[in-house]
Amino acid sequence: MAETITLGPDGELNVPDEPVIPYIEGDGIGVDIWPAARSVLDAAAARHGRRIAWKEVLAGQKGYDETGEWLPAETVEAFRSHLIGIKGPLATPVGGGIRSLNVAIRRILDLYVCLRPVRWLAGVPSPVKEPHLVDMVIFRENTEDIYTGLEAASGSPEAARLIELLADAFGWEIRPDAGLGIKPVSKFGSQRLQRAALDYAVRRGRRRIHWVHKGNIMKFTEGAFRTWGYELVREEYSDVAVGYHDCGGDPGDRILVSDVITDIALQQVLTRPDSFDVIATMNLNGDYLSDALAAQVGGIGIAPGANINYVTGCGVFEATHGTAPKYAGQDRVNPSSLLLSGVLMFEHLGWQEAADDITAAVEATVGDQIVTYDFARLMNGVTEVKCSEFAAAVIDRL
Ligand code: NAP
């Protein structure tokens, strides 16, 4: 019988064998990748005696066409009340008051963690020599930083007023034709993200965490993120984790927590990827890092993601790429980003065996040289298949 996922007293999810899971098909290539990903998820769940009662909810163009709203309130409410959901990409409406539907969903549900695991799957074409060394999980803060949209345009009355205020109150000199943006980074926002990364590392047996920051320059935002991270380890996690400087680099059997400046981090994830494990960072750094890392292991056609609030239990899993409108409806693109987001969702639900089956089947399919156009153009002697055919080949290999 189809039932709703609920949150237990200790923050754990109670997942029935037939959970109701809301989904947004998505705009553009959503019509191609959603049915493909769903067919594999259903087949893998069935192998382990489970079934998903999918519940379609609307957003984006389909939402607008059917309800007159880009993001109907019932959609957000369905994600909130069912706790876990999955979505295809959504186009950002041009004009109108909505900055981005994806950002709106994250903000309304306060999904403060953007989770991006980055791991190479055997056979996937990669621009680096040793992609098998890449196995990182990025925790990107999703609600603060320069992404809050607190900006004033160059030459606007708001910018002029702010420049005057800053000069009067603090003696800060800013050129009169500057545009301005505000970068809030709070202790609350930083530590709940860092707590999520620490809990994940403990749960998953991960050995290292890096706080990635540019605190040498932005001392009271990014520098504070670093300081608060180490404080949190000392105050709440000293039995399972220790900061580098508190143990002289020798953590014993505890998780080693270090920090690294963003620009160096962007070099080192390339030159020595095996020294990185879990990474926690602010919004902008996380955006850059997750795409740079995704490129090492096959690009955005295969990069999964999730937005999670570990306190309310709410999580929305999503393909990390956009709607790729030029390919919409052609049954051509790679469904793996959405499919692997589903794998991430299965892991989050505790359906690890079904998740592992899909990962292994995707590897076997690519290993058999059966790939969509994006991989085909990077590989020799492969069989190029459609989006739906790729999904069918994965199901054959489950
Ligand atoms: P995009 O949709 O991500 O597409 C950029 C390029 O990435 C495509 O042209 C294609 O490259 C490649 N690509 C994307 N998805 C792929 C897949 N499944 N398989 C293989 N290749 C794939 O970015 P965009 O064109 O800048 O954005 C289009 C719309 O999506 C915008 O309205 C944007 O706001 C929105 N968007 C939504 C999300 C989201 O919902 N989370 C995220 C980003 C953007 P080639 O041309 O090289 O084949």
Short mmCIF file of N, CA and C in Angstrom, two decimals, residues 99-254:
data_model
loop_
_atom_site.label_atom_id
_atom_site.label_comp_id
_atom_site.label_asym_id
_atom_site.label_seq_id
_atom_site.Cartn_x
_atom_site.Cartn_y
_atom_site.Cartn_z
N ARG A 99 13.31 34.79 -10.20
CA ARG A 99 14.73 34.73 -10.50
C ARG A 99 15.08 33.36 -11.07
N SER A 100 14.71 32.32 -10.35
CA SER A 100 14.92 30.95 -10.81
C SER A 100 14.00 30.04 -10.01
N LEU A 101 13.32 29.13 -10.70
CA LEU A 101 12.39 28.23 -10.00
C LEU A 101 13.15 27.30 -9.07
N ASN A 102 14.34 26.89 -9.52
CA ASN A 102 15.14 25.98 -8.69
C ASN A 102 15.53 26.67 -7.39
N VAL A 103 15.99 27.92 -7.52
CA VAL A 103 16.39 28.67 -6.33
C VAL A 103 15.18 28.88 -5.43
N ALA A 104 14.00 29.14 -6.06
CA ALA A 104 12.79 29.36 -5.26
C ALA A 104 12.44 28.11 -4.45
N ILE A 105 12.52 26.94 -5.08
CA ILE A 105 12.21 25.69 -4.35
C ILE A 105 13.18 25.51 -3.17
N ARG A 106 14.46 25.72 -3.45
CA ARG A 106 15.47 25.56 -2.38
C ARG A 106 15.19 26.54 -1.24
N ARG A 107 14.83 27.76 -1.62
CA ARG A 107 14.66 28.79 -0.58
C ARG A 107 13.39 28.54 0.24
N ILE A 108 12.27 28.25 -0.44
CA ILE A 108 11.00 28.07 0.28
C ILE A 108 11.11 26.89 1.25
N LEU A 109 11.76 25.82 0.81
CA LEU A 109 11.86 24.62 1.66
C LEU A 109 13.11 24.66 2.55
N ASP A 110 13.86 25.73 2.46
CA ASP A 110 15.08 25.91 3.25
C ASP A 110 16.00 24.69 3.11
N LEU A 111 16.24 24.29 1.86
CA LEU A 111 17.09 23.12 1.59
C LEU A 111 18.55 23.60 1.62
N TYR A 112 19.12 23.61 2.80
CA TYR A 112 20.38 24.33 2.99
C TYR A 112 21.62 23.61 2.51
N VAL A 113 21.51 22.31 2.22
CA VAL A 113 22.67 21.58 1.69
C VAL A 113 22.45 21.27 0.22
N CYS A 114 23.40 21.65 -0.60
CA CYS A 114 23.44 21.14 -1.97
C CYS A 114 24.48 20.03 -1.97
N LEU A 115 24.03 18.81 -2.13
CA LEU A 115 24.91 17.64 -2.04
C LEU A 115 25.30 17.19 -3.44
N ARG A 116 26.59 17.12 -3.70
CA ARG A 116 27.06 16.70 -5.02
C ARG A 116 28.18 15.67 -4.87
N PRO A 117 27.85 14.39 -4.94
CA PRO A 117 28.92 13.40 -4.95
C PRO A 117 29.61 13.41 -6.31
N VAL A 118 30.91 13.26 -6.33
CA VAL A 118 31.64 13.25 -7.59
C VAL A 118 32.54 12.03 -7.60
N ARG A 119 32.15 11.05 -8.40
CA ARG A 119 32.93 9.81 -8.44
C ARG A 119 32.95 9.32 -9.87
N TRP A 120 34.07 8.81 -10.28
CA TRP A 120 34.20 8.31 -11.64
C TRP A 120 33.58 6.93 -11.76
N LEU A 121 32.79 6.71 -12.80
CA LEU A 121 32.28 5.38 -13.07
C LEU A 121 33.12 4.78 -14.18
N ALA A 122 33.55 3.54 -13.98
CA ALA A 122 34.48 2.90 -14.93
C ALA A 122 33.96 3.02 -16.36
N GLY A 123 34.84 3.38 -17.26
CA GLY A 123 34.48 3.44 -18.68
C GLY A 123 34.06 4.81 -19.16
N VAL A 124 33.66 5.69 -18.24
CA VAL A 124 33.18 7.01 -18.62
C VAL A 124 34.37 7.86 -19.12
N PRO A 125 34.22 8.51 -20.29
CA PRO A 125 35.35 9.30 -20.80
C PRO A 125 35.68 10.48 -19.88
N SER A 126 36.97 10.68 -19.67
CA SER A 126 37.40 11.74 -18.74
C SER A 126 38.62 12.46 -19.30
N PRO A 127 38.74 13.77 -19.04
CA PRO A 127 39.91 14.50 -19.54
C PRO A 127 41.14 14.34 -18.65
N VAL A 128 41.03 13.67 -17.50
CA VAL A 128 42.20 13.53 -16.63
C VAL A 128 42.77 12.12 -16.72
N LYS A 129 44.05 11.99 -16.29
CA LYS A 129 44.76 10.71 -16.47
C LYS A 129 44.28 9.64 -15.50
N GLU A 130 43.93 10.06 -14.29
CA GLU A 130 43.60 9.06 -13.28
C GLU A 130 42.24 9.36 -12.64
N PRO A 131 41.18 9.27 -13.46
CA PRO A 131 39.86 9.64 -12.93
C PRO A 131 39.40 8.74 -11.80
N HIS A 132 39.97 7.51 -11.71
CA HIS A 132 39.55 6.59 -10.64
C HIS A 132 39.94 7.11 -9.26
N LEU A 133 40.82 8.12 -9.22
CA LEU A 133 41.20 8.68 -7.91
C LEU A 133 40.16 9.69 -7.40
N VAL A 134 39.22 10.05 -8.26
CA VAL A 134 38.22 11.06 -7.87
C VAL A 134 37.06 10.38 -7.14
N ASP A 135 36.90 10.67 -5.88
CA ASP A 135 35.77 10.16 -5.10
C ASP A 135 35.52 11.16 -3.97
N MET A 136 34.78 12.19 -4.30
CA MET A 136 34.56 13.29 -3.33
C MET A 136 33.06 13.54 -3.19
N VAL A 137 32.71 14.11 -2.05
CA VAL A 137 31.32 14.50 -1.84
C VAL A 137 31.33 15.96 -1.41
N ILE A 138 30.67 16.79 -2.20
CA ILE A 138 30.68 18.23 -1.91
C ILE A 138 29.41 18.62 -1.17
N PHE A 139 29.57 19.31 -0.06
CA PHE A 139 28.46 19.93 0.67
C PHE A 139 28.55 21.43 0.42
N ARG A 140 27.65 21.91 -0.43
CA ARG A 140 27.65 23.34 -0.78
C ARG A 140 26.51 24.02 -0.04
N GLU A 141 26.83 25.10 0.67
CA GLU A 141 25.80 25.85 1.40
C GLU A 141 24.87 26.49 0.36
N ASN A 142 23.57 26.36 0.60
CA ASN A 142 22.61 26.67 -0.46
C ASN A 142 21.78 27.93 -0.21
N THR A 143 21.95 28.59 0.92
CA THR A 143 20.99 29.66 1.25
C THR A 143 21.63 31.02 1.48
N GLU A 144 22.97 31.09 1.53
CA GLU A 144 23.60 32.36 1.90
C GLU A 144 24.60 32.79 0.82
N ASP A 145 25.56 33.58 1.26
CA ASP A 145 26.66 34.00 0.41
C ASP A 145 26.13 34.99 -0.64
N ILE A 146 26.90 35.23 -1.63
CA ILE A 146 26.60 36.24 -2.62
C ILE A 146 25.37 35.88 -3.46
N TYR A 147 24.83 34.67 -3.23
CA TYR A 147 23.67 34.18 -3.98
C TYR A 147 22.33 34.65 -3.44
N THR A 148 22.33 35.42 -2.35
CA THR A 148 21.04 35.81 -1.78
C THR A 148 20.31 36.83 -2.66
N GLY A 149 21.01 37.37 -3.65
CA GLY A 149 20.35 38.30 -4.57
C GLY A 149 20.21 39.70 -4.01
N LEU A 150 20.95 39.99 -2.92
CA LEU A 150 20.91 41.34 -2.34
C LEU A 150 21.89 42.21 -3.12
N GLU A 151 21.42 42.76 -4.22
CA GLU A 151 22.30 43.50 -5.12
C GLU A 151 21.66 44.83 -5.51
N ALA A 152 22.52 45.81 -5.76
CA ALA A 152 22.03 47.10 -6.26
C ALA A 152 22.81 47.43 -7.53
N ALA A 153 22.09 47.78 -8.59
CA ALA A 153 22.73 48.01 -9.89
C ALA A 153 23.51 49.32 -9.91
N SER A 154 24.59 49.30 -10.67
CA SER A 154 25.38 50.51 -10.86
C SER A 154 24.49 51.66 -11.32
N GLY A 155 24.62 52.81 -10.69
CA GLY A 155 23.85 53.99 -11.11
C GLY A 155 22.44 54.05 -10.55
N SER A 156 22.01 52.99 -9.82
CA SER A 156 20.63 52.99 -9.29
C SER A 156 20.56 53.84 -8.02
N PRO A 157 19.36 54.34 -7.66
CA PRO A 157 19.22 55.10 -6.42
C PRO A 157 19.61 54.25 -5.21
N GLU A 158 19.34 52.92 -5.28
CA GLU A 158 19.69 52.04 -4.15
C GLU A 158 21.20 52.00 -3.96
N ALA A 159 21.93 51.87 -5.09
CA ALA A 159 23.39 51.81 -4.99
C ALA A 159 23.92 53.13 -4.45
N ALA A 160 23.37 54.25 -4.95
CA ALA A 160 23.85 55.57 -4.50
C ALA A 160 23.63 55.72 -3.00
N ARG A 161 22.47 55.26 -2.53
CA ARG A 161 22.14 55.40 -1.11
C ARG A 161 23.07 54.54 -0.24
N LEU A 162 23.30 53.32 -0.73
CA LEU A 162 24.16 52.40 0.01
C LEU A 162 25.60 52.91 0.06
N ILE A 163 26.08 53.45 -1.05
CA ILE A 163 27.45 53.98 -1.11
C ILE A 163 27.59 55.15 -0.12
N GLU A 164 26.56 55.98 -0.09
CA GLU A 164 26.59 57.14 0.82
C GLU A 164 26.56 56.68 2.28
N LEU A 165 25.69 55.71 2.55
CA LEU A 165 25.56 55.19 3.91
C LEU A 165 26.88 54.58 4.40
N LEU A 166 27.53 53.82 3.53
CA LEU A 166 28.78 53.15 3.90
C LEU A 166 29.89 54.17 4.11
N ALA A 167 29.85 55.24 3.32
CA ALA A 167 30.86 56.30 3.50
C ALA A 167 30.63 57.01 4.84
N ASP A 168 29.36 57.35 5.12
CA ASP A 168 29.04 58.08 6.35
C ASP A 168 29.31 57.24 7.60
N ALA A 169 28.82 56.00 7.56
CA ALA A 169 28.86 55.19 8.78
C ALA A 169 30.23 54.58 9.02
N PHE A 170 30.92 54.15 7.97
CA PHE A 170 32.16 53.40 8.16
C PHE A 170 33.38 54.04 7.51
N GLY A 171 33.17 55.10 6.76
CA GLY A 171 34.30 55.72 6.06
C GLY A 171 34.78 54.86 4.89
N TRP A 172 33.92 53.96 4.39
CA TRP A 172 34.33 53.09 3.27
C TRP A 172 34.18 53.86 1.96
N GLU A 173 35.25 53.87 1.18
CA GLU A 173 35.19 54.59 -0.10
C GLU A 173 34.89 53.63 -1.23
N ILE A 174 33.80 53.88 -1.91
CA ILE A 174 33.41 53.02 -3.04
C ILE A 174 33.14 53.93 -4.23
N ARG A 175 33.62 53.54 -5.40
CA ARG A 175 33.42 54.38 -6.60
C ARG A 175 31.93 54.61 -6.83
N PRO A 176 31.56 55.83 -7.21
CA PRO A 176 30.13 56.16 -7.33
C PRO A 176 29.40 55.36 -8.41
N ASP A 177 30.15 54.80 -9.40
CA ASP A 177 29.45 54.05 -10.45
C ASP A 177 29.49 52.54 -10.20
N ALA A 178 29.79 52.15 -8.95
CA ALA A 178 29.87 50.70 -8.67
C ALA A 178 28.49 50.08 -8.49
N GLY A 179 28.35 48.83 -8.94
CA GLY A 179 27.22 48.00 -8.53
C GLY A 179 27.64 47.32 -7.23
N LEU A 180 26.66 46.98 -6.39
CA LEU A 180 27.02 46.41 -5.08
C LEU A 180 26.27 45.10 -4.84
N GLY A 181 26.93 44.19 -4.13
CA GLY A 181 26.28 42.95 -3.72
C GLY A 181 26.63 42.67 -2.26
N ILE A 182 25.71 42.04 -1.56
CA ILE A 182 25.94 41.74 -0.13
C ILE A 182 26.22 40.25 0.02
N LYS A 183 27.20 39.94 0.85
CA LYS A 183 27.61 38.54 1.04
C LYS A 183 27.40 38.13 2.49
N PRO A 184 26.19 37.69 2.85
CA PRO A 184 25.99 37.26 4.23
C PRO A 184 26.46 35.81 4.43
N VAL A 185 27.26 35.59 5.45
CA VAL A 185 27.68 34.23 5.85
C VAL A 185 27.52 34.17 7.37
N SER A 186 26.52 33.42 7.84
CA SER A 186 26.25 33.42 9.28
C SER A 186 26.85 32.19 9.96
N LYS A 187 26.99 32.30 11.27
CA LYS A 187 27.45 31.15 12.05
C LYS A 187 26.42 30.03 11.98
N PHE A 188 25.15 30.40 12.10
CA PHE A 188 24.06 29.42 12.02
C PHE A 188 24.10 28.68 10.68
N GLY A 189 24.16 29.46 9.59
CA GLY A 189 24.14 28.86 8.25
C GLY A 189 25.37 28.00 7.99
N SER A 190 26.53 28.48 8.47
CA SER A 190 27.76 27.73 8.24
C SER A 190 27.75 26.43 9.03
N GLN A 191 27.40 26.53 10.31
CA GLN A 191 27.54 25.33 11.16
C GLN A 191 26.49 24.27 10.84
N ARG A 192 25.29 24.67 10.37
CA ARG A 192 24.35 23.59 10.04
C ARG A 192 24.82 22.83 8.81
N LEU A 193 25.49 23.55 7.89
CA LEU A 193 26.07 22.89 6.71
C LEU A 193 27.23 21.97 7.13
N GLN A 194 28.10 22.52 8.00
CA GLN A 194 29.26 21.75 8.44
C GLN A 194 28.83 20.53 9.26
N ARG A 195 27.77 20.71 10.05
CA ARG A 195 27.24 19.59 10.83
C ARG A 195 26.77 18.47 9.89
N ALA A 196 26.09 18.87 8.82
CA ALA A 196 25.60 17.88 7.84
C ALA A 196 26.78 17.12 7.22
N ALA A 197 27.87 17.84 6.92
CA ALA A 197 29.05 17.20 6.33
C ALA A 197 29.69 16.23 7.33
N LEU A 198 29.79 16.67 8.58
CA LEU A 198 30.38 15.81 9.61
C LEU A 198 29.53 14.56 9.84
N ASP A 199 28.21 14.75 9.94
CA ASP A 199 27.32 13.59 10.15
C ASP A 199 27.42 12.61 8.99
N TYR A 200 27.49 13.17 7.79
CA TYR A 200 27.59 12.31 6.59
C TYR A 200 28.89 11.51 6.65
N ALA A 201 29.99 12.18 6.99
CA ALA A 201 31.29 11.50 7.04
C ALA A 201 31.26 10.37 8.07
N VAL A 202 30.64 10.63 9.21
CA VAL A 202 30.55 9.60 10.25
C VAL A 202 29.71 8.43 9.73
N ARG A 203 28.53 8.75 9.20
CA ARG A 203 27.61 7.71 8.71
C ARG A 203 28.23 6.86 7.62
N ARG A 204 28.98 7.50 6.73
CA ARG A 204 29.49 6.81 5.55
C ARG A 204 30.93 6.32 5.70
N GLY A 205 31.49 6.47 6.90
CA GLY A 205 32.86 6.00 7.11
C GLY A 205 33.89 6.77 6.30
N ARG A 206 33.62 8.03 6.02
CA ARG A 206 34.59 8.85 5.29
C ARG A 206 35.69 9.31 6.26
N ARG A 207 36.90 9.52 5.76
CA ARG A 207 38.05 9.74 6.64
C ARG A 207 38.52 11.18 6.74
N ARG A 208 38.16 12.01 5.75
CA ARG A 208 38.68 13.40 5.76
C ARG A 208 37.59 14.39 5.40
N ILE A 209 37.69 15.57 6.00
CA ILE A 209 36.81 16.68 5.60
C ILE A 209 37.70 17.91 5.37
N HIS A 210 37.42 18.63 4.31
CA HIS A 210 38.08 19.92 4.10
C HIS A 210 37.03 21.04 4.12
N TRP A 211 37.31 22.09 4.89
CA TRP A 211 36.55 23.33 4.75
C TRP A 211 37.25 24.10 3.63
N VAL A 212 36.55 24.42 2.56
CA VAL A 212 37.17 25.19 1.48
C VAL A 212 36.67 26.63 1.58
N HIS A 213 37.60 27.58 1.61
CA HIS A 213 37.24 28.98 1.88
C HIS A 213 38.29 29.93 1.31
N LYS A 214 37.94 31.16 1.20
CA LYS A 214 38.89 32.19 0.76
C LYS A 214 39.04 33.19 1.91
N GLY A 215 39.28 32.63 3.10
CA GLY A 215 39.29 33.43 4.32
C GLY A 215 40.52 34.31 4.47
N ASN A 216 41.55 34.06 3.67
CA ASN A 216 42.72 34.94 3.73
C ASN A 216 42.37 36.34 3.22
N ILE A 217 41.36 36.43 2.35
CA ILE A 217 40.94 37.73 1.81
C ILE A 217 39.63 38.18 2.47
N MET A 218 38.64 37.28 2.48
CA MET A 218 37.32 37.64 3.03
C MET A 218 37.23 37.11 4.45
N LYS A 219 37.85 37.86 5.37
CA LYS A 219 38.10 37.32 6.71
C LYS A 219 36.85 37.10 7.53
N PHE A 220 35.88 38.00 7.40
CA PHE A 220 34.72 37.92 8.30
C PHE A 220 33.56 37.12 7.72
N THR A 221 33.73 36.63 6.51
CA THR A 221 32.71 35.75 5.92
C THR A 221 33.34 34.37 5.74
N GLU A 222 34.24 34.25 4.77
CA GLU A 222 34.85 32.95 4.49
C GLU A 222 35.82 32.53 5.61
N GLY A 223 36.52 33.51 6.17
CA GLY A 223 37.43 33.20 7.29
C GLY A 223 36.65 32.73 8.50
N ALA A 224 35.51 33.40 8.72
CA ALA A 224 34.67 33.00 9.86
C ALA A 224 34.11 31.59 9.65
N PHE A 225 33.77 31.25 8.40
CA PHE A 225 33.28 29.90 8.07
C PHE A 225 34.30 28.86 8.55
N ARG A 226 35.57 29.14 8.28
CA ARG A 226 36.64 28.23 8.68
C ARG A 226 36.70 28.11 10.22
N THR A 227 36.70 29.27 10.89
CA THR A 227 36.79 29.29 12.35
C THR A 227 35.61 28.54 12.97
N TRP A 228 34.41 28.83 12.49
CA TRP A 228 33.21 28.19 13.05
C TRP A 228 33.25 26.68 12.82
N GLY A 229 33.83 26.28 11.70
CA GLY A 229 33.92 24.84 11.40
C GLY A 229 34.79 24.13 12.43
N TYR A 230 35.96 24.71 12.72
CA TYR A 230 36.84 24.08 13.72
C TYR A 230 36.21 24.12 15.10
N GLU A 231 35.53 25.23 15.42
CA GLU A 231 34.84 25.31 16.73
C GLU A 231 33.82 24.19 16.87
N LEU A 232 33.07 23.97 15.80
CA LEU A 232 32.03 22.93 15.82
C LEU A 232 32.65 21.55 16.08
N VAL A 233 33.76 21.28 15.42
CA VAL A 233 34.43 19.99 15.62
C VAL A 233 34.83 19.83 17.08
N ARG A 234 35.41 20.89 17.66
CA ARG A 234 35.84 20.82 19.06
C ARG A 234 34.67 20.66 20.01
N GLU A 235 33.58 21.42 19.73
CA GLU A 235 32.47 21.47 20.70
C GLU A 235 31.51 20.29 20.59
N GLU A 236 31.29 19.78 19.37
CA GLU A 236 30.25 18.75 19.21
C GLU A 236 30.73 17.42 18.66
N TYR A 237 31.94 17.38 18.08
CA TYR A 237 32.34 16.15 17.39
C TYR A 237 33.69 15.61 17.85
N SER A 238 34.18 16.04 19.04
CA SER A 238 35.55 15.69 19.39
C SER A 238 35.76 14.19 19.57
N ASP A 239 34.67 13.43 19.78
CA ASP A 239 34.85 11.98 19.91
C ASP A 239 35.06 11.29 18.55
N VAL A 240 34.63 11.94 17.47
CA VAL A 240 34.73 11.27 16.16
C VAL A 240 35.58 12.04 15.14
N ALA A 241 35.90 13.30 15.45
CA ALA A 241 36.64 14.11 14.47
C ALA A 241 37.59 15.05 15.19
N VAL A 242 38.64 15.47 14.48
CA VAL A 242 39.59 16.41 15.10
C VAL A 242 40.19 17.31 14.02
N GLY A 243 40.41 18.57 14.40
CA GLY A 243 41.01 19.53 13.48
C GLY A 243 42.50 19.25 13.31
N TYR A 244 43.02 19.58 12.16
CA TYR A 244 44.42 19.29 11.82
C TYR A 244 45.37 19.86 12.88
N HIS A 245 45.13 21.12 13.27
CA HIS A 245 46.07 21.76 14.19
C HIS A 245 45.88 21.29 15.63
N ASP A 246 44.74 20.64 15.91
CA ASP A 246 44.53 20.13 17.26
C ASP A 246 45.14 18.74 17.45
N CYS A 247 45.64 18.14 16.36
CA CYS A 247 46.21 16.78 16.50
C CYS A 247 47.55 16.68 15.79
N GLY A 248 48.09 17.81 15.34
CA GLY A 248 49.37 17.80 14.64
C GLY A 248 49.31 16.96 13.36
N GLY A 249 48.12 16.83 12.77
CA GLY A 249 47.99 16.06 11.53
C GLY A 249 47.82 14.57 11.74
N ASP A 250 47.82 14.13 13.03
CA ASP A 250 47.65 12.69 13.29
C ASP A 250 46.32 12.46 14.03
N PRO A 251 45.26 12.15 13.31
CA PRO A 251 43.94 12.07 13.94
C PRO A 251 43.65 10.75 14.63
N GLY A 252 44.58 9.77 14.53
CA GLY A 252 44.27 8.44 15.06
C GLY A 252 43.10 7.86 14.28
N ASP A 253 42.09 7.33 15.01
CA ASP A 253 40.97 6.75 14.26
C ASP A 253 39.82 7.75 14.07
N ARG A 254 40.10 9.02 14.36
CA ARG A 254 39.06 10.03 14.14
C ARG A 254 39.14 10.60 12.72
#
